[in-house]
Structure formats: structure tokens, C-alpha cells
XYZ file of N, CA and C in Angstrom:
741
model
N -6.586 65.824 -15.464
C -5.751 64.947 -16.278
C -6.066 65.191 -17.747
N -4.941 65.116 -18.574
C -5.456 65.751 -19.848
C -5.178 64.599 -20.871
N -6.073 65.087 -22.185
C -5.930 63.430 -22.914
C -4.892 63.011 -23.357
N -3.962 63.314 -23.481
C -2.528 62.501 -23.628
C -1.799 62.210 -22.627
N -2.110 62.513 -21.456
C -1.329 61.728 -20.391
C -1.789 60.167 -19.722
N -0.695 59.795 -19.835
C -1.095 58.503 -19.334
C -1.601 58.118 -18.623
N -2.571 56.909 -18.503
C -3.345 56.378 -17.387
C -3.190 54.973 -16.985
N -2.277 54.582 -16.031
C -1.867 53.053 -15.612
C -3.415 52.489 -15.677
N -2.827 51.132 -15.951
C -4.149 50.781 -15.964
C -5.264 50.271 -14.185
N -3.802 49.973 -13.578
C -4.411 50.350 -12.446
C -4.785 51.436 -11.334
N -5.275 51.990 -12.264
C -5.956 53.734 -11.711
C -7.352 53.614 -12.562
N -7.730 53.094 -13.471
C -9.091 52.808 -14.333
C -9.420 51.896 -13.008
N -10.794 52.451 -13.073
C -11.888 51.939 -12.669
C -11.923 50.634 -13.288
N -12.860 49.592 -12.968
C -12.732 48.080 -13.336
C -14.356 48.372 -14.245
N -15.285 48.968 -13.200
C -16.601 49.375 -13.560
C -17.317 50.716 -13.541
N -17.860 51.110 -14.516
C -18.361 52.763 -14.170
C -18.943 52.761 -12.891
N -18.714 54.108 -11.855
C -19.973 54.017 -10.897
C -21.472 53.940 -10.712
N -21.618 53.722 -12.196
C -22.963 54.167 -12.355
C -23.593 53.419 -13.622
N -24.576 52.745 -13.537
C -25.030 51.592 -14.890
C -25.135 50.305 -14.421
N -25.866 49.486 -15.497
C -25.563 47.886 -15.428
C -24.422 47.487 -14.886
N -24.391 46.367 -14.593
C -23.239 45.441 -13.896
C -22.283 44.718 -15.320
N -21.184 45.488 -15.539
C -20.133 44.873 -16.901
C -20.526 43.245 -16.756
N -20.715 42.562 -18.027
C -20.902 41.481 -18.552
C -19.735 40.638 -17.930
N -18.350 41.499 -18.374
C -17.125 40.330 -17.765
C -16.103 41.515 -17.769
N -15.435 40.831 -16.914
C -14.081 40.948 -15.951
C -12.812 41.495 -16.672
N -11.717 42.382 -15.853
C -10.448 41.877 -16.506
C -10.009 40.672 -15.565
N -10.723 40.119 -14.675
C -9.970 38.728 -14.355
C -10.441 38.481 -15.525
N -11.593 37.836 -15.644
C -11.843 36.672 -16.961
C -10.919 36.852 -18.273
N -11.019 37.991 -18.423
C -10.623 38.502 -20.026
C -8.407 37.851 -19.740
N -8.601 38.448 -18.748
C -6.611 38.022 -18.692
C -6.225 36.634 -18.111
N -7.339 35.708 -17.698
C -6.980 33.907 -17.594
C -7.402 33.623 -18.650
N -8.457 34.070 -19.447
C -8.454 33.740 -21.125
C -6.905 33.783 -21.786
N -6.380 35.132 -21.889
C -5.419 35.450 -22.345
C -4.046 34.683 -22.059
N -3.923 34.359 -20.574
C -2.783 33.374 -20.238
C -3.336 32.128 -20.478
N -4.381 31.829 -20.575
C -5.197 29.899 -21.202
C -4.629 30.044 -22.640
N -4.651 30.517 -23.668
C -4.212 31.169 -24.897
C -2.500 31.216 -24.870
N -2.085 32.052 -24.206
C -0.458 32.171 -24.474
C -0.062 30.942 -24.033
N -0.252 30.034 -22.705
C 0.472 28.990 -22.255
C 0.064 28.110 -23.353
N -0.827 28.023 -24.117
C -1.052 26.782 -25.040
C -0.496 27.213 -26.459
N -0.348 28.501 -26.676
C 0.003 28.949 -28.243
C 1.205 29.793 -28.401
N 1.246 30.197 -27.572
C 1.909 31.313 -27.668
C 1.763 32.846 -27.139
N 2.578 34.075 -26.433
C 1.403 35.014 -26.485
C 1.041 35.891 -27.778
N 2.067 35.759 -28.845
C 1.186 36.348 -29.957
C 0.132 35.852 -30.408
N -0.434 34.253 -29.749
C -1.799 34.150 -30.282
C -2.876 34.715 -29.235
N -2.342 35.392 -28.577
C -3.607 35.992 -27.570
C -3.999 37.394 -27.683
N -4.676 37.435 -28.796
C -4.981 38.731 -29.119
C -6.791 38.697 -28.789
N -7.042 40.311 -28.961
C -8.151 40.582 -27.845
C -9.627 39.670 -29.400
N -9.079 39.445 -30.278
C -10.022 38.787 -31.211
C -10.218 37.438 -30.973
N -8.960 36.533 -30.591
C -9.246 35.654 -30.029
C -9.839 34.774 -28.380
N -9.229 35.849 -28.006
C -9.892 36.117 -26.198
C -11.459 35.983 -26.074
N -12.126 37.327 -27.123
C -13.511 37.312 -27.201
C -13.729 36.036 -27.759
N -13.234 35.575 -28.753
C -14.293 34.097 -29.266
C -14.170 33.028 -28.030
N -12.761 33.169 -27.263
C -12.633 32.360 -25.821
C -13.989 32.604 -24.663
N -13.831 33.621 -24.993
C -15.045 33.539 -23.403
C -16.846 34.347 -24.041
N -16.943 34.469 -25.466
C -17.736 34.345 -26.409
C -18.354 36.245 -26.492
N -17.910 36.997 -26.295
C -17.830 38.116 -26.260
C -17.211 39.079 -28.075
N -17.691 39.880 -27.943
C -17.452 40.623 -29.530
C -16.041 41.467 -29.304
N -14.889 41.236 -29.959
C -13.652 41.891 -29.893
C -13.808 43.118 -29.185
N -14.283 44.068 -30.008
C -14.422 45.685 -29.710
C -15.140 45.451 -28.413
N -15.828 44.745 -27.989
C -16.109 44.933 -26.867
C -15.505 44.437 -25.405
N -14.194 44.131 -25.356
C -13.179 43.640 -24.506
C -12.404 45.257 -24.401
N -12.559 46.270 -25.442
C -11.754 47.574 -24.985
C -12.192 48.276 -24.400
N -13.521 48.204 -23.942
C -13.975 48.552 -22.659
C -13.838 48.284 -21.029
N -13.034 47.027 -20.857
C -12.596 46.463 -20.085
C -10.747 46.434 -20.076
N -9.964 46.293 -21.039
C -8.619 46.505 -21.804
C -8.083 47.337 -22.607
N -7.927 48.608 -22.450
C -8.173 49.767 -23.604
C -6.856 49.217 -24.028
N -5.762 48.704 -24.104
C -4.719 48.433 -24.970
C -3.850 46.722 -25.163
N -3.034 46.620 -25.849
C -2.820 45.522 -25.524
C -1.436 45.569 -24.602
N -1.025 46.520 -24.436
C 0.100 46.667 -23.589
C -0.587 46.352 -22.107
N -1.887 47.274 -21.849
C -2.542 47.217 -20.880
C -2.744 45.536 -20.368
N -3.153 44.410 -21.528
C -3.335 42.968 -21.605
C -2.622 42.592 -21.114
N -0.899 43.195 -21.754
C -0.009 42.050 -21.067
C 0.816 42.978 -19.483
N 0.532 43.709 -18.864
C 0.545 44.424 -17.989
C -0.729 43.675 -16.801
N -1.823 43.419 -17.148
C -2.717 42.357 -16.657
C -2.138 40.707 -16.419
N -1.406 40.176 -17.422
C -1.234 38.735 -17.521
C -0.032 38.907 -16.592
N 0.887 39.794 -16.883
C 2.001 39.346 -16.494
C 2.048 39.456 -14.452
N 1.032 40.511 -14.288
C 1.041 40.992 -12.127
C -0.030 39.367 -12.127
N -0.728 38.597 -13.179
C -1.475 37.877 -12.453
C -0.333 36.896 -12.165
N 0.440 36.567 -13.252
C 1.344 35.359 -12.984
C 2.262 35.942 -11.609
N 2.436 37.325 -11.093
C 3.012 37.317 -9.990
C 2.476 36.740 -9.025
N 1.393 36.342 -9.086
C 0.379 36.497 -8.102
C 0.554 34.799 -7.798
N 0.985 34.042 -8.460
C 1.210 32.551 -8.535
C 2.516 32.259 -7.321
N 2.837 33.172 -7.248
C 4.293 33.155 -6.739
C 4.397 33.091 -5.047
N 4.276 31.963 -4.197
C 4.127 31.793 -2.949
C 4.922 32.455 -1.959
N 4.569 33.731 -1.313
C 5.902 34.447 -0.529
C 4.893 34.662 1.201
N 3.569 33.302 1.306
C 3.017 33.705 2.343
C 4.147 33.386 3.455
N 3.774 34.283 4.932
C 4.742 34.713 5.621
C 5.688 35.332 5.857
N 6.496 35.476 4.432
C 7.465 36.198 4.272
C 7.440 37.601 5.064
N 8.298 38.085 5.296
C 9.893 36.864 5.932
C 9.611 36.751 7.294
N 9.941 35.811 7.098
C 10.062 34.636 8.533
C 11.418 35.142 9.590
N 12.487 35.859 9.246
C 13.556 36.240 9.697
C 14.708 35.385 9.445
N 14.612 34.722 8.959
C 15.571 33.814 7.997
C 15.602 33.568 6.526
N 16.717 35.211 6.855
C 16.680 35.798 4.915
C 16.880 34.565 3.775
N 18.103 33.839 4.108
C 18.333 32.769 3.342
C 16.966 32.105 3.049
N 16.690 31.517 3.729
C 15.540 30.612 3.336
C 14.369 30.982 2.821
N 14.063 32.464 2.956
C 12.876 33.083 2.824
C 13.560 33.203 0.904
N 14.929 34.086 1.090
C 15.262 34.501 -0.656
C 15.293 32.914 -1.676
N 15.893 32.044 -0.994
C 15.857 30.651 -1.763
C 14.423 29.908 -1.919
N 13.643 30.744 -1.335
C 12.171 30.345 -1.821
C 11.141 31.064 -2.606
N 11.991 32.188 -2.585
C 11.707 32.677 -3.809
C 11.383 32.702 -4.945
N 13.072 32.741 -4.966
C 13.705 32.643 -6.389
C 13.541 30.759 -7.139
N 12.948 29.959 -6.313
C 12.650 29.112 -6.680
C 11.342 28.890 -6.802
N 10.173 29.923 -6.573
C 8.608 30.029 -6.441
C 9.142 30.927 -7.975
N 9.924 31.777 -8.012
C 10.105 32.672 -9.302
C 10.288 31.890 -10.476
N 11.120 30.676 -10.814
C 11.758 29.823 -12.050
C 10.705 29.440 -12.354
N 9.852 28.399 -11.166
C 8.423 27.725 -11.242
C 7.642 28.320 -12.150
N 7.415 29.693 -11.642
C 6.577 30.279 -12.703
C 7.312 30.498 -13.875
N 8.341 30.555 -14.079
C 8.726 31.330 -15.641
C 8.545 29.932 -16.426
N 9.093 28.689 -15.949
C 8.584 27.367 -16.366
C 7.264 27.178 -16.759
N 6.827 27.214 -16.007
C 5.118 27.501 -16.293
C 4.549 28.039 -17.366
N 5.002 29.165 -17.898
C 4.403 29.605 -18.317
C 5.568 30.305 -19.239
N 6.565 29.759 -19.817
C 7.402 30.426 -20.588
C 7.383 31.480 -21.520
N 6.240 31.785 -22.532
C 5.795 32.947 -22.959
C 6.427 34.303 -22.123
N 6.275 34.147 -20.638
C 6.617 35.160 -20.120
C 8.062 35.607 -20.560
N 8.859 34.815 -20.895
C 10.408 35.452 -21.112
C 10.041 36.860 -22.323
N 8.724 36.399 -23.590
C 9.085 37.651 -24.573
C 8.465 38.666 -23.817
N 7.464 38.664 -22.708
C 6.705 39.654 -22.189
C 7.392 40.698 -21.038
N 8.702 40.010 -20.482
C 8.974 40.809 -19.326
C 9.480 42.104 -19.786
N 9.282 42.727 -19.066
C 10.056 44.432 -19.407
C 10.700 45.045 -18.696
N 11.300 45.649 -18.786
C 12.537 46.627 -17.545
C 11.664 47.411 -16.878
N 10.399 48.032 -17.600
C 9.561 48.845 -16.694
C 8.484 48.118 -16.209
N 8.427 48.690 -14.404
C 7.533 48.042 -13.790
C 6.131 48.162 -14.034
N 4.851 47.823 -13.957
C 4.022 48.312 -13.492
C 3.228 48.423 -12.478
N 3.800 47.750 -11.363
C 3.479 48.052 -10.329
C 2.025 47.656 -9.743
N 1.718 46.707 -10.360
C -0.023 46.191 -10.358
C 0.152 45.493 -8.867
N -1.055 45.362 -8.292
C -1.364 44.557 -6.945
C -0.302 43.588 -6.621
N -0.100 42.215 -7.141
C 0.544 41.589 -7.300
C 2.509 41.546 -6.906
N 2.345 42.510 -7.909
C 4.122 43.225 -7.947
C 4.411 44.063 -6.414
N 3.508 44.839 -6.539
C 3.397 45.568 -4.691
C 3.812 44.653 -4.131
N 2.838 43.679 -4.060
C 2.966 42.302 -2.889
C 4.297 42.143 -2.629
N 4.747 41.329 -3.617
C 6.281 40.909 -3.966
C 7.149 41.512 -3.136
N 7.314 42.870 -4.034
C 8.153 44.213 -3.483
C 8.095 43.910 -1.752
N 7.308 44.416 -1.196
C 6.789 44.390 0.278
C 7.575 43.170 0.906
N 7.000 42.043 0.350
C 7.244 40.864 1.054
C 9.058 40.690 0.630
N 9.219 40.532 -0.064
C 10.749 39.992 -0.485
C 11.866 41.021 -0.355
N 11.688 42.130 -0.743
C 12.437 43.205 -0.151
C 12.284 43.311 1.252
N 11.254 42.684 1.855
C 11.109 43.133 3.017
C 11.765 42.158 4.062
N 12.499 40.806 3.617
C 13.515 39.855 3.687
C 14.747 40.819 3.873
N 15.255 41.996 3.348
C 16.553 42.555 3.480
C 16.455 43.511 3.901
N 15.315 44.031 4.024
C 14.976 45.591 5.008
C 15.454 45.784 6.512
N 15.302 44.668 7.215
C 15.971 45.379 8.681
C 17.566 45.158 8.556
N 18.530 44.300 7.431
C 19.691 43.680 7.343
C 20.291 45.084 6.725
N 19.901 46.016 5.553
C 20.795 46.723 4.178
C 19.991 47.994 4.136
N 20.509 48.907 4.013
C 19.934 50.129 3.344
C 19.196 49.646 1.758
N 18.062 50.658 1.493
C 17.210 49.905 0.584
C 17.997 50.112 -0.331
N 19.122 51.241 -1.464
C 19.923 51.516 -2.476
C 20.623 49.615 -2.257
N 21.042 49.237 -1.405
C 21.719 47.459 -1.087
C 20.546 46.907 -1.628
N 19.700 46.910 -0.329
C 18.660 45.975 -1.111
C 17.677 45.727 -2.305
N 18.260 47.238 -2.966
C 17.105 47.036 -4.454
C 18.827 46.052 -5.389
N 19.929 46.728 -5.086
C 21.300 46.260 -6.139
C 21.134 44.711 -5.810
N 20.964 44.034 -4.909
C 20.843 42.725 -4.716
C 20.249 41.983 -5.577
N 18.230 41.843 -4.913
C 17.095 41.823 -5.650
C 17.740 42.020 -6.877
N 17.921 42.813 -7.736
C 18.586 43.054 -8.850
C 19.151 41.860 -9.734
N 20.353 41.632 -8.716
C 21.225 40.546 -9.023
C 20.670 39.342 -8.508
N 20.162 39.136 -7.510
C 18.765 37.477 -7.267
C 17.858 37.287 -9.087
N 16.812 38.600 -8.702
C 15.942 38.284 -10.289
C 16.710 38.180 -11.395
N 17.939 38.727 -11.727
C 18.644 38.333 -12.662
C 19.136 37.471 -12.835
N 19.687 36.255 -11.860
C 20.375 35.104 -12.259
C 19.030 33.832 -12.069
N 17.569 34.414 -11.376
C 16.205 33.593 -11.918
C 16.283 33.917 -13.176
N 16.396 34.987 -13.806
C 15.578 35.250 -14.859
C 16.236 34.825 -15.904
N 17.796 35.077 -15.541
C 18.732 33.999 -17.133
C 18.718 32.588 -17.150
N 18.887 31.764 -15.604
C 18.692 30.926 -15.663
C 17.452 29.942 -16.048
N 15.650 30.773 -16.196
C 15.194 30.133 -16.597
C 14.302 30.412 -18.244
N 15.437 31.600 -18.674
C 15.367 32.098 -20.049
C 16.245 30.506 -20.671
N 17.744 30.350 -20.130
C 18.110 29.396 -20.729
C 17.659 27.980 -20.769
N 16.151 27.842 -19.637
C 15.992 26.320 -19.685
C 14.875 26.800 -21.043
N 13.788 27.868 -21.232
C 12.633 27.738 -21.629
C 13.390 28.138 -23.088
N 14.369 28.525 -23.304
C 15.071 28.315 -25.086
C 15.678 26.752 -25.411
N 15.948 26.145 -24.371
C 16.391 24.668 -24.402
C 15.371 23.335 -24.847
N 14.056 24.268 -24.150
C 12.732 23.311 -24.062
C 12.596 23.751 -25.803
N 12.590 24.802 -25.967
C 12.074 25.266 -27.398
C 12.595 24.919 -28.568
N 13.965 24.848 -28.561
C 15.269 24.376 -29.196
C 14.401 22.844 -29.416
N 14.369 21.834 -28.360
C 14.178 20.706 -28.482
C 12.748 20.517 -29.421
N 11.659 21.143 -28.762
C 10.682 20.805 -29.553
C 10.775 21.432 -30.842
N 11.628 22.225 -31.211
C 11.671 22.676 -32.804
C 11.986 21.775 -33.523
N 13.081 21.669 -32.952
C 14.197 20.449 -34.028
C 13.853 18.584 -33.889
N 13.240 18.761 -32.069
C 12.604 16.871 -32.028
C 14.683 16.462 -31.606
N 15.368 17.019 -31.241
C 16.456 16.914 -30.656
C 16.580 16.460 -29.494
N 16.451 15.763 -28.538
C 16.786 16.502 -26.838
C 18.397 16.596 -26.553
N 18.677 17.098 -25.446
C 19.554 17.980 -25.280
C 21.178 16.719 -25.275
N 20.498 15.913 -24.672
C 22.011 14.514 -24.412
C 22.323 14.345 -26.501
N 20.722 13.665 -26.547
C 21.317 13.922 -28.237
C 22.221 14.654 -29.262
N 22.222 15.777 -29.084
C 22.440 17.252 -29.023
C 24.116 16.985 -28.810
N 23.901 16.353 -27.511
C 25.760 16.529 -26.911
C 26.211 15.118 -28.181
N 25.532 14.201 -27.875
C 25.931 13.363 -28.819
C 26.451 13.242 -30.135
N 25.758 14.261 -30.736
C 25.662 14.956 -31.956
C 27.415 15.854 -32.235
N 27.195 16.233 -31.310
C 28.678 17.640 -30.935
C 29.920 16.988 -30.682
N 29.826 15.824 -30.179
C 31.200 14.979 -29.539
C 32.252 14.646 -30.569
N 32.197 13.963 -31.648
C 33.159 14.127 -32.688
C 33.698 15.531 -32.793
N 32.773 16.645 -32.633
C 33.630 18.123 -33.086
C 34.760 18.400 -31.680
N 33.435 18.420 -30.805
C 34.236 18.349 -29.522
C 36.244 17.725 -29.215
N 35.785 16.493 -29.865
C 36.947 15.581 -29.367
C 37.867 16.336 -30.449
N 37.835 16.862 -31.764
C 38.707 17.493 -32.337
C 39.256 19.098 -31.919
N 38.086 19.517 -31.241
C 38.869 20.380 -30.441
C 40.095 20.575 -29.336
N 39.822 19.758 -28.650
C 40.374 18.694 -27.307
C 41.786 18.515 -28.048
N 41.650 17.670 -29.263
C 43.021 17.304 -29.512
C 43.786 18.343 -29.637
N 43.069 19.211 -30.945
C 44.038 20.724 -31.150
C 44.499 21.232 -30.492
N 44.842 21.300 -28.760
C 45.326 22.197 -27.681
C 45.265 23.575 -28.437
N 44.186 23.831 -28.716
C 44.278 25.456 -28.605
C 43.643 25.982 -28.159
N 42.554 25.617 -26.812
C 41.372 25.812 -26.693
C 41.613 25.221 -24.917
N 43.052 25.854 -24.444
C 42.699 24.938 -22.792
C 41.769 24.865 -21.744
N 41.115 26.374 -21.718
C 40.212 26.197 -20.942
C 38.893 25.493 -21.075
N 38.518 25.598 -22.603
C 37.607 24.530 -23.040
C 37.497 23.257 -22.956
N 39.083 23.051 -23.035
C 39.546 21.550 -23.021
C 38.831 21.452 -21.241
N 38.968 22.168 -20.322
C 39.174 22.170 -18.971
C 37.490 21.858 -18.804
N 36.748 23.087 -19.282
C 35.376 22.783 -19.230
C 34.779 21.141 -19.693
N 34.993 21.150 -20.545
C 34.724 19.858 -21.476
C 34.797 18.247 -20.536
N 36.101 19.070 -20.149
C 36.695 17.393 -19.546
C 36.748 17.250 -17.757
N 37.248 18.771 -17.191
C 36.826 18.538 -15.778
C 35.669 18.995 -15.216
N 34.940 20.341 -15.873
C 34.167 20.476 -15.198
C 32.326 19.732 -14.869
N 32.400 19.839 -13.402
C 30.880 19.371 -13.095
C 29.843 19.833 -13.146
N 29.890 20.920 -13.107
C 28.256 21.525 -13.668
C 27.488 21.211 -14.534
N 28.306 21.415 -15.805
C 27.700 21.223 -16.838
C 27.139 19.544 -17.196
N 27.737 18.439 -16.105
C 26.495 17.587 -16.170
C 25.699 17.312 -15.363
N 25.451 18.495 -14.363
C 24.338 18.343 -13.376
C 23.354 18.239 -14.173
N 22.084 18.127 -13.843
C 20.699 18.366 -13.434
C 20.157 19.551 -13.691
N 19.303 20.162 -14.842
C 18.925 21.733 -14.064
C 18.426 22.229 -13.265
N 17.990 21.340 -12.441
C 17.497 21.449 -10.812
C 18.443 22.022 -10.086
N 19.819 20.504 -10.143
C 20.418 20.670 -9.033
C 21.787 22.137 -9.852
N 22.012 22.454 -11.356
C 22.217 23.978 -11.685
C 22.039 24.602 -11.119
N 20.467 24.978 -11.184
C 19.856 26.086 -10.723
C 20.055 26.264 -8.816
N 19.789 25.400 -8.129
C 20.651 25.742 -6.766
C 21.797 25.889 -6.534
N 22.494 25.040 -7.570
C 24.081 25.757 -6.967
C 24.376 26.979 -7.466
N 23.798 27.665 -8.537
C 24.279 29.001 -9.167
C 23.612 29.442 -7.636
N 22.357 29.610 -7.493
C 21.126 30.553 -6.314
C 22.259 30.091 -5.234
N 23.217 29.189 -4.400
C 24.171 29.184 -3.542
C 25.001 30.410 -3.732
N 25.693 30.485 -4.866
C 26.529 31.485 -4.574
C 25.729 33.228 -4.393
N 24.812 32.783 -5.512
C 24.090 34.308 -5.416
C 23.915 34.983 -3.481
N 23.334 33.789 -3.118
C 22.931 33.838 -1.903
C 24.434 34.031 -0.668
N 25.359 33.895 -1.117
C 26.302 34.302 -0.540
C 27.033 35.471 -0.959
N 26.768 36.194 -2.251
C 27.370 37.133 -2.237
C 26.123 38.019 -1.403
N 25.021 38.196 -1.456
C 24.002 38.801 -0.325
C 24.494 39.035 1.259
N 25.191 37.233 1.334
C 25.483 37.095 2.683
C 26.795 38.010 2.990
N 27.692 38.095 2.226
C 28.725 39.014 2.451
C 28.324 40.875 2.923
N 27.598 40.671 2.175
C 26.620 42.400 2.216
C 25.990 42.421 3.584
N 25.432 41.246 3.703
C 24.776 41.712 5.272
C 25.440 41.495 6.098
N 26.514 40.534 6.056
C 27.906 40.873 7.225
C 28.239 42.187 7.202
N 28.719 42.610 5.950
C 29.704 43.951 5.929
C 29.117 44.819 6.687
N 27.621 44.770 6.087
C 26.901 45.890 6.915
C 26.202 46.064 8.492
N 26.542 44.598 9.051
C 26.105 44.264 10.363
C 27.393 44.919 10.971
N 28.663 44.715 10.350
C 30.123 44.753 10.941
C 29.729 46.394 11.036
N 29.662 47.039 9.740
C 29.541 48.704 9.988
C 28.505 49.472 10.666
N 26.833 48.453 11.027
C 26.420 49.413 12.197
C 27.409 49.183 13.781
N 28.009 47.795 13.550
C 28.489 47.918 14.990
C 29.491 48.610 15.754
N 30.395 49.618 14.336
C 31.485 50.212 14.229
C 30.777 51.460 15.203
N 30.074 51.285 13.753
C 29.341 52.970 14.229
C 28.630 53.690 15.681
N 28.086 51.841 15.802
C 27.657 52.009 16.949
C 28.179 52.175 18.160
């Protein structure tokens, strides 16, 4: 391996084979780091403040973390790891994917920071394996895997907007000291002049018939995960219908 090629960080050794026993952990060093982001932020979890957390000298955490990409590549497979998929799957895809994706929001709630940290590229740490295995493994005897990764796809994506838009809502509020009914309260004079103008019908339509928008974000967030969960269900009909063709 040569020195500019990359080295995941889970391919480093944790400890040399050979020497003293390392002082501390990348567990320790990355529940420091998420104790830090869930209370500040994660730009306040830098490896200077980590060390004064668990009382260790900066430079000496890059022996354990050679980067900070590596840090949040650590924080982010631990928070997978929060994510309850024991048993999975049970053989009852529905219930297994709707527990998911609702073990999935939990955490992004939790720990909202995660929305600036996620990335399109995986890394594939312990954790994420798990996942993969277990939850893909909910649509594996139903879809060819090219189905079951486009799905998954479209499941983590309507977790992941839906609880981008609660953890900018939470943020919104505590910026401004607003909450959200206030907010509507605030908007209703503009509102009602829209309404009158008829130029705006479908708004008018939203505004005035539709129900969603005064649910609950609880009871939101299941009825969007209903339909998700039925366009899935259409896929594993289609494709139950076409082994039986074939068959």
C-alpha cells in the first residue's frame, strides 16, 4: 500500500501489535465527540476540545483519529448502532421496514447535528454492515437486489427529509423563540389575503381543505411512511406476479 492511498479507517488497527496498552479508545474519543455535538453542535467537537473532555493532549487523540473526517465517519456508524433492527426480519416486510424507518427518525431526532454530517458516501463501518444485512435483508427473498437497493433508497429518503424538516423546525423555533402555531398565527392575515385574491387555487385548496398539514408530526410522519410502504408493496406484488409467470 503506498502513501497516498487511502486507508478506511476501518482497516487501522485500533492498537499496535506490539507495546503498552493505548491510554484511550476510539470508543471513548467518539461518545466524547457525540456528548459535544448533541449539546453544541458538531462544529464544536473538535479533537481540541474532545481531549480537554476526557483530559488527554489534542495531538495526542491523532494517534487514535488520524483525521477529522475519520471522527465523523466514527460518530456517525456509532449513531447507527442506536438503531434497533434486533431480529430483523421477522418475515413481515411491512412491519419489520415501518420499524425501521421509525428506529431511523428517532435517531436523527436525537441527535440532529447528524443532518450536517450525513454524506452520499458510505463508509461502511460495523454498524452500517449491520443495517445493510438486516434491513435489506427484509426485501431479499421478495426483489432482485438492483429493486431492493432503488427502494431502501426511496424509504431512507423520505426518513431523511422528513426528519431534516422537523430538526430545521426545532431550530427555526429556538432561533427566533417562535413556535410553529405562532408562526401560523403570525402568517394568517397574509394568508387570508391570498385566499381572497383567487389566484392561487390550489393554495387556496391546501390552506383550506387540506389535512395533513394539521396533523401531528408523528401522526405526518406515518402517513407519508404508509404510502412509501405501499409503493414497495406494489414492487413485491409485481415481482411475486413475474416469478409466477415465469415459473
Amino acid at each position: 500500500m503506498t502513501d497516498t492511498e487511502h486507508v478506511n479507517i476501518w482497516m487501522r488497527p485500533e492498537r499496535p501489535a506490539r507495546g503498552p496498552k493505548p491510554a484511550y479508545s476510539r470508543a471513548r474519543i467518539t461518545e466524547a465527540a457525540i456528548r459535544i455535538a448533541d449539546a453544541e453542535g458538531l462544529e464544536a467537537a473538535t479533537m481540541r476540545r474532545i481531549a480537554a473532555d476526557i483530559g488527554a493532549g489534542a495531538m495526542s487523540l491523532y494517534r487514535y483519529v488520524p483525521s477529522r473526517d475519520d471522527l465523523i465517519q466514527l460518530m456517525a456508524d456509532r449513531l447507527m448502532g442506536e438503531i434497533d433492527i434486533e431480529g430483523m426480519p421477522t418475515g413481515d416486510w411491512r412491519a419489520d421496514l415501518a420499524r425501521y424507518a421509525g428506529e431511523l427518525r428517532a435517531m436523527w431526532l436525537r441527535h440532529p447535528w447528524i443532518a450536517t454530517a450525513h454524506r452520499a458516501l458510505p463508509g461502511f463501518g460495523p454498524n452500517q454492515l449491520r443495517l445493510i444485512e438486516a434491513v435489506m435483508g427484509v426485501l431479499d427473498p421478495h426483489l432482485p437486489i438492483d429493486e431492493n437497493l432503488s427502494l431502501m433508497a426511496v424509504l431512507n429518503g423520505y426518513v431523511e427529509g422528513a426528519a431534516r424538516d422537523e430538526v430545521s423546525w426545532t431550530e427555526e423555533v429556538r432561533r427566533s423563540g417562535v413556535s410553529e402555531e405562532e408562526w401560523l398565527a403570525r402568517s394568517y392575515p397574509y394568508v387570508r389575503q391570498l385566499l381572497e385574491s383567487g389566484e392561487y387555487p390550489i393554495f387556496g385548496r391546501i390552506a383550506v381543505e387540506a389535512r395533513r398539514p394539521r396533523l401531528g408530526r408523528d401522526e405526518q410522519f406515518r402517513q407519508g411512511l404508509e404510502r412509501v410502504l405501499d409503493c414497495v408493496g406494489a414492487a413485491v406484488s409485481a415481482e411475486a406476479a413475474e416469478r409466477r409467470d415465469a415459473g
